Coordinates of C-alpha atoms in Angstrom, one line a residue:
M1 CA 132.3 186.0 145.7
C2 CA 132.5 186.7 141.9
D3 CA 133.8 184.2 139.4
E4 CA 137.3 185.8 139.5
D5 CA 137.4 185.8 143.3
L6 CA 136.4 182.2 143.3
R7 CA 139.2 181.2 140.9
L8 CA 141.7 183.2 142.9
A9 CA 140.6 181.5 146.2
L10 CA 141.1 178.1 144.5
R11 CA 144.2 179.2 142.6
M12 CA 142.4 178.0 139.5
S13 CA 143.2 179.3 136.0
D14 CA 140.7 179.9 133.3
E15 CA 142.2 177.0 131.5
D16 CA 141.7 174.7 134.4
F17 CA 138.1 175.8 135.0
N18 CA 137.2 175.4 131.3
Y19 CA 138.9 171.9 131.3
L20 CA 136.7 170.8 134.3
L21 CA 133.6 172.3 132.7
N22 CA 134.2 170.5 129.4
E23 CA 135.0 167.2 131.2
I24 CA 131.7 167.1 133.2
K25 CA 129.4 169.3 131.1
E26 CA 127.6 166.4 129.4
K27 CA 127.0 164.6 132.8
I28 CA 125.7 167.6 134.7
T29 CA 123.6 169.3 132.0
R30 CA 119.8 168.9 132.5
Q31 CA 117.1 169.3 130.0
D32 CA 114.8 172.3 130.1
T33 CA 111.2 171.6 130.8
F34 CA 108.0 173.3 129.7
M35 CA 107.7 174.8 133.2
K36 CA 111.2 176.2 133.6
E37 CA 114.7 176.6 132.2
S38 CA 117.3 174.3 133.7
F39 CA 120.4 175.7 135.3
T40 CA 123.4 175.6 133.0
A41 CA 126.4 173.3 133.5
K42 CA 128.6 176.4 134.2
E43 CA 126.2 177.6 136.9
R44 CA 126.2 174.2 138.5
L45 CA 129.9 173.9 138.5
L46 CA 130.4 177.5 139.9
V47 CA 128.0 177.0 142.8
T48 CA 129.7 173.7 143.7
L49 CA 133.1 175.3 143.6
R50 CA 131.9 178.2 145.7
F51 CA 130.6 175.7 148.3
L52 CA 133.9 173.9 148.4
A53 CA 136.0 177.1 148.5
T54 CA 133.9 179.0 151.1
G55 CA 132.0 176.5 153.1
D56 CA 129.0 178.8 152.8
S57 CA 125.5 177.5 153.7
F58 CA 123.1 176.5 150.9
L59 CA 121.0 179.7 151.8
A60 CA 124.1 181.9 151.5
L61 CA 125.0 180.3 148.2
S62 CA 121.5 180.9 146.8
N63 CA 122.1 184.6 147.3
Y64 CA 125.0 184.4 144.9
S65 CA 122.9 182.8 142.2
D66 CA 119.4 182.3 141.0
I67 CA 119.5 178.7 142.3
S68 CA 117.3 177.8 145.3
A69 CA 118.9 176.4 148.5
S70 CA 117.0 173.1 148.0
S71 CA 118.3 172.8 144.4
I72 CA 121.9 173.5 145.5
R73 CA 121.7 170.7 148.1
N74 CA 121.0 168.3 145.2
I75 CA 123.4 169.8 142.7
I76 CA 126.5 169.8 144.8
P77 CA 126.8 166.0 145.3
E78 CA 126.0 165.4 141.7
V79 CA 128.7 167.8 140.4
C80 CA 131.2 166.5 143.0
D81 CA 130.6 162.9 141.8
S82 CA 131.2 163.9 138.2
L83 CA 134.4 165.7 139.2
I84 CA 135.7 162.6 140.9
K85 CA 135.1 160.5 137.9
A86 CA 136.6 163.0 135.5
L87 CA 139.8 163.3 137.7
K88 CA 140.1 159.7 138.7
H89 CA 143.6 159.3 137.3
Y90 CA 144.9 162.1 139.5
V91 CA 144.8 160.0 142.7
K92 CA 146.3 156.5 142.3
F93 CA 149.0 154.2 143.6
P94 CA 152.1 153.5 141.6
S95 CA 151.4 150.6 139.2
S96 CA 154.8 148.9 139.1
E97 CA 157.9 148.1 141.2
D98 CA 159.9 150.8 139.4
E99 CA 157.3 153.4 140.2
W100 CA 157.2 152.4 143.9
L101 CA 161.0 152.6 144.0
Q102 CA 160.8 156.1 142.6
V103 CA 158.5 157.1 145.4
S104 CA 160.9 155.5 147.9
R105 CA 163.9 157.3 146.4
Q106 CA 162.1 160.6 146.8
F107 CA 161.5 159.9 150.5
E108 CA 165.1 159.1 151.0
E109 CA 166.3 162.2 149.1
R110 CA 163.9 164.7 150.4
W111 CA 163.1 163.4 153.9
Q112 CA 166.1 161.2 154.7
F113 CA 164.1 158.0 155.4
P114 CA 164.8 154.8 153.5
H115 CA 162.3 152.2 152.2
A116 CA 159.3 154.6 152.7
I117 CA 156.6 154.3 150.1
G118 CA 154.0 156.7 151.6
V119 CA 152.7 158.4 154.7
I120 CA 149.5 157.2 156.1
E121 CA 147.3 159.7 158.0
A122 CA 143.7 160.1 159.0
R123 CA 141.6 163.1 160.0
H124 CA 138.0 163.8 161.1
V125 CA 135.7 166.0 159.1
K126 CA 132.6 167.5 160.8
I127 CA 129.2 166.5 159.4
R128 CA 125.6 167.2 160.4
K129 CA 124.2 164.5 162.8
P130 CA 122.4 161.9 160.7
A131 CA 118.7 161.5 161.3
N132 CA 119.2 157.8 162.1
G133 CA 122.3 156.1 163.5
G134 CA 124.0 159.3 164.6
S135 CA 125.7 157.7 167.5
E136 CA 128.0 155.7 165.1
Y137 CA 129.3 159.0 163.8
F138 CA 129.7 160.5 167.2
N139 CA 133.4 160.7 168.2
Y140 CA 135.3 161.2 171.4
K141 CA 135.4 165.0 170.9
S142 CA 131.6 165.0 171.1
F143 CA 130.7 165.9 167.5
C144 CA 129.7 163.9 164.4
S145 CA 132.3 163.2 161.8
I146 CA 133.4 161.1 158.9
V147 CA 137.1 160.0 158.6
L148 CA 139.4 160.9 155.8
L149 CA 142.1 158.3 155.5
A150 CA 144.9 159.1 153.1
I151 CA 148.3 157.8 151.8
V152 CA 150.6 160.6 150.6
D153 CA 153.8 160.5 148.6
A154 CA 157.0 162.4 149.3
S155 CA 155.8 165.4 147.3
S156 CA 152.6 165.8 149.3
N157 CA 150.3 164.3 146.7
F158 CA 147.4 162.1 147.5
M159 CA 148.1 158.5 146.3
Y160 CA 145.1 156.9 148.0
V161 CA 142.0 158.1 149.9
C162 CA 139.3 156.3 151.8
I163 CA 136.5 158.5 153.0
G164 CA 133.3 157.9 155.0
G165 CA 134.5 155.9 158.0
K166 CA 132.2 156.6 160.9
G167 CA 133.7 159.0 163.5
S168 CA 133.5 156.5 166.3
L169 CA 135.9 154.2 164.5
P170 CA 139.6 154.6 165.5
D171 CA 142.2 155.2 162.8
G172 CA 143.8 151.8 163.1
G173 CA 140.4 150.2 162.7
M174 CA 139.5 152.2 159.6
S175 CA 142.9 151.4 158.0
R176 CA 142.2 147.6 158.6
N177 CA 138.9 148.0 156.9
A178 CA 140.1 150.1 154.0
S179 CA 140.5 148.6 150.5
F180 CA 144.3 149.1 150.5
H181 CA 144.8 146.8 153.5
A182 CA 143.8 143.6 151.7
K183 CA 145.8 144.6 148.7
F184 CA 149.0 145.1 150.7
E185 CA 148.3 141.9 152.7
Q186 CA 147.8 139.8 149.5
D187 CA 150.7 141.5 147.7
E188 CA 148.5 142.8 144.9
L189 CA 150.2 146.3 144.5
N190 CA 153.5 145.3 143.0
V191 CA 155.4 146.7 146.0
P192 CA 159.1 145.7 145.7
P193 CA 160.3 142.8 147.8
P194 CA 162.4 143.5 151.0
T195 CA 166.0 144.4 150.5
A196 CA 169.0 145.2 152.8
L197 CA 169.5 148.9 153.5
N198 CA 173.2 148.7 152.8
D199 CA 176.2 146.4 152.8
R200 CA 176.7 146.5 156.6
Y201 CA 173.3 145.0 157.4
T202 CA 172.0 141.8 156.0
C203 CA 168.5 142.1 157.4
K204 CA 166.0 142.6 154.6
I205 CA 163.8 145.5 155.2
P206 CA 160.3 145.8 153.6
Y207 CA 159.1 148.9 151.8
M208 CA 156.7 150.4 154.2
L209 CA 154.1 153.2 154.8
L210 CA 155.1 155.7 157.6
G211 CA 152.4 155.7 160.3
D212 CA 152.2 157.2 163.8
K213 CA 151.4 155.3 167.0
S214 CA 147.7 155.0 166.1
F215 CA 148.3 152.7 163.2
V216 CA 149.0 149.0 163.3
F217 CA 152.7 148.0 162.9
T218 CA 152.8 145.5 160.1
E219 CA 155.1 144.4 157.3
Y220 CA 153.8 147.3 155.2
C221 CA 153.4 150.0 157.9
I222 CA 156.0 151.1 160.4
R223 CA 155.4 153.3 163.4
P224 CA 157.6 155.0 166.1
F225 CA 159.1 153.2 169.1
G226 CA 156.8 153.5 172.1
G227 CA 157.8 154.7 175.6
H228 CA 160.4 157.2 176.7
H229 CA 164.0 157.2 175.3
S230 CA 167.0 159.3 176.0
P231 CA 167.7 162.0 173.3
D232 CA 170.9 160.2 172.2
S233 CA 169.4 156.8 171.9
V234 CA 168.9 155.1 168.5
E235 CA 165.1 154.8 169.3
S236 CA 164.8 158.6 169.8
K237 CA 166.8 159.4 166.7
F238 CA 164.7 157.0 164.7
N239 CA 161.4 158.5 166.0
A240 CA 162.7 162.0 165.0
R241 CA 163.6 160.9 161.5
L242 CA 160.2 159.2 161.2
S243 CA 158.3 162.3 162.4
T244 CA 160.2 164.5 159.9
A245 CA 159.5 162.0 157.1
R246 CA 155.8 162.2 157.8
T247 CA 155.8 166.0 157.0
P248 CA 154.2 165.5 153.6
A249 CA 151.0 164.5 155.3
K250 CA 150.9 167.8 157.3
I251 CA 151.6 169.7 154.1
V252 CA 148.9 168.0 152.2
F253 CA 146.2 168.3 154.9
D254 CA 147.0 171.9 155.6
G255 CA 147.0 172.8 151.9
L256 CA 143.7 170.9 151.4
C257 CA 142.0 172.8 154.3
R258 CA 143.3 176.2 153.2
R259 CA 142.0 175.8 149.7
F260 CA 138.7 174.2 150.5
K261 CA 137.1 176.0 153.5
I262 CA 134.1 173.5 153.5
L263 CA 136.4 171.3 155.5
G264 CA 136.3 173.9 158.3
S265 CA 132.5 173.8 158.4
I266 CA 129.9 171.3 159.4
I267 CA 128.9 169.6 156.1
N268 CA 125.1 169.7 156.1
L269 CA 124.6 166.6 154.0
H270 CA 123.9 162.9 154.6
P271 CA 127.2 161.1 155.4
D272 CA 127.4 159.4 152.1
K273 CA 127.0 162.7 150.2
A274 CA 129.4 164.4 152.6
G275 CA 131.9 161.8 151.7
I276 CA 131.5 162.6 148.0
V277 CA 132.1 166.2 148.7
V278 CA 135.3 165.5 150.7
M279 CA 136.5 163.1 148.0
A280 CA 136.0 165.8 145.4
T281 CA 138.2 168.2 147.3
V282 CA 141.0 165.6 147.3
Y283 CA 140.9 165.0 143.5
L284 CA 140.6 168.7 142.8
Y285 CA 143.6 169.3 145.1
N286 CA 145.9 167.0 143.2
F287 CA 144.6 168.3 139.9
L288 CA 145.1 172.0 140.8
R289 CA 148.7 171.6 142.0
R290 CA 149.8 169.0 139.5
D291 CA 152.5 171.3 137.9
K292 CA 154.0 172.5 141.1
T293 CA 157.6 171.7 141.8
F294 CA 158.7 170.2 145.2
G295 CA 160.4 173.4 146.1
E296 CA 157.2 175.4 145.5
I297 CA 155.1 172.9 147.5
V298 CA 157.5 173.2 150.6
A299 CA 157.7 177.0 150.3
D300 CA 153.9 177.3 150.1
A301 CA 153.6 175.4 153.3
K302 CA 156.2 177.3 155.4
G303 CA 154.7 179.2 158.3
V304 CA 151.4 177.4 158.1
P305 CA 150.0 176.4 161.5
D306 CA 148.7 172.9 162.1
S307 CA 145.3 172.5 160.4
S308 CA 142.5 173.8 162.6
Y309 CA 139.8 172.6 160.2
I310 CA 140.2 168.8 160.3
L311 CA 140.0 167.8 163.9
P312 CA 142.5 165.6 165.8
R313 CA 142.6 161.9 165.2
I314 CA 141.0 159.3 167.3
E315 CA 143.7 157.0 168.6
N316 CA 143.3 153.4 169.5
K317 CA 145.4 151.0 171.4
P318 CA 147.5 149.4 168.7
L319 CA 147.8 145.7 168.2
K320 CA 151.1 144.1 169.4
P321 CA 153.6 143.9 166.5
S322 CA 155.3 140.7 165.7
S323 CA 158.8 140.0 167.0
Q324 CA 160.1 140.0 163.4
M325 CA 158.8 143.6 162.8
I326 CA 160.2 144.7 166.2
N327 CA 163.6 143.4 165.1
I328 CA 163.3 145.0 161.6
R329 CA 162.5 148.4 163.2
L330 CA 165.5 148.1 165.5
Q331 CA 167.8 147.1 162.6
M332 CA 166.6 150.2 160.7
A333 CA 167.2 152.4 163.7
N334 CA 170.7 151.1 164.2
C335 CA 171.5 151.5 160.5
M336 CA 170.2 155.0 160.3
A337 CA 172.0 156.0 163.4
G338 CA 175.2 154.5 162.0
E339 CA 174.8 156.6 158.8
S340 CA 174.3 159.8 160.7
N341 CA 177.6 159.1 162.7
D342 CA 179.7 158.5 159.6

């Protein structure tokens, strides 16, 4: 794959490539020695982007360049780490109540779901079995993986990522151990206080993440009604609305996997370094599509099958929600069903 083919595969302009190179050049440049000339920053960035875009082995990548496979193994995590630091402002939570409310309005306008402030989703990425402690990464599908946990906005941008959870850990367990959990629990993220959905209902509804049945039902994360319900019931209609509103997560994961084929391979690195590689794809993804409109994002995702690269989630038995949250979900369901009947 030549430089031009690589940039087309990533849909990266010359301007973007040069921006990235200038941002990390100083950090990834190495001094020449008396024995040999060091690889240039451009060579290091190119071989890393090839790895992310193609998922090729280190040996195959060495055939594209004058860099040995062993050197490539060391170069890739270093360059990925520098890319993450250079692009750190491209993946972040809203910083104020007004910014959270803007996210919520976009969910209501685009996906017809009120009081949503993000979609929470987790997927498994294949890795090489670690030399020690491999059983902790061994999941129920009988392969080793690390977990990519993400929170996505209404426009299918990553707002938060947590990577590196061991494959044997269920989604709900990883979310409870992720850094965002304590911040939501301790009200440190400036999320707006609960408010009524409209004048008809006085029950105050929190602003919540949209989860599926594998996530814990809390004051900041709502999930579907369990069990079987008739198609015309408020529970069934609510579940359908919630499922549709979770579409941004499908768009973002499918887009991530199409652009970075490494996610369809077994990452042949130690889990910590594999996590750095996966994290770099997330930051690059937000960076490369930063100027896209919502219409372009949705159009780009049409006809795309479910991701075959990142494997199915591991689901756990969820904790029993509080009676207050059960009542809040039912109030939401009745309110939303009432709106659809008007």
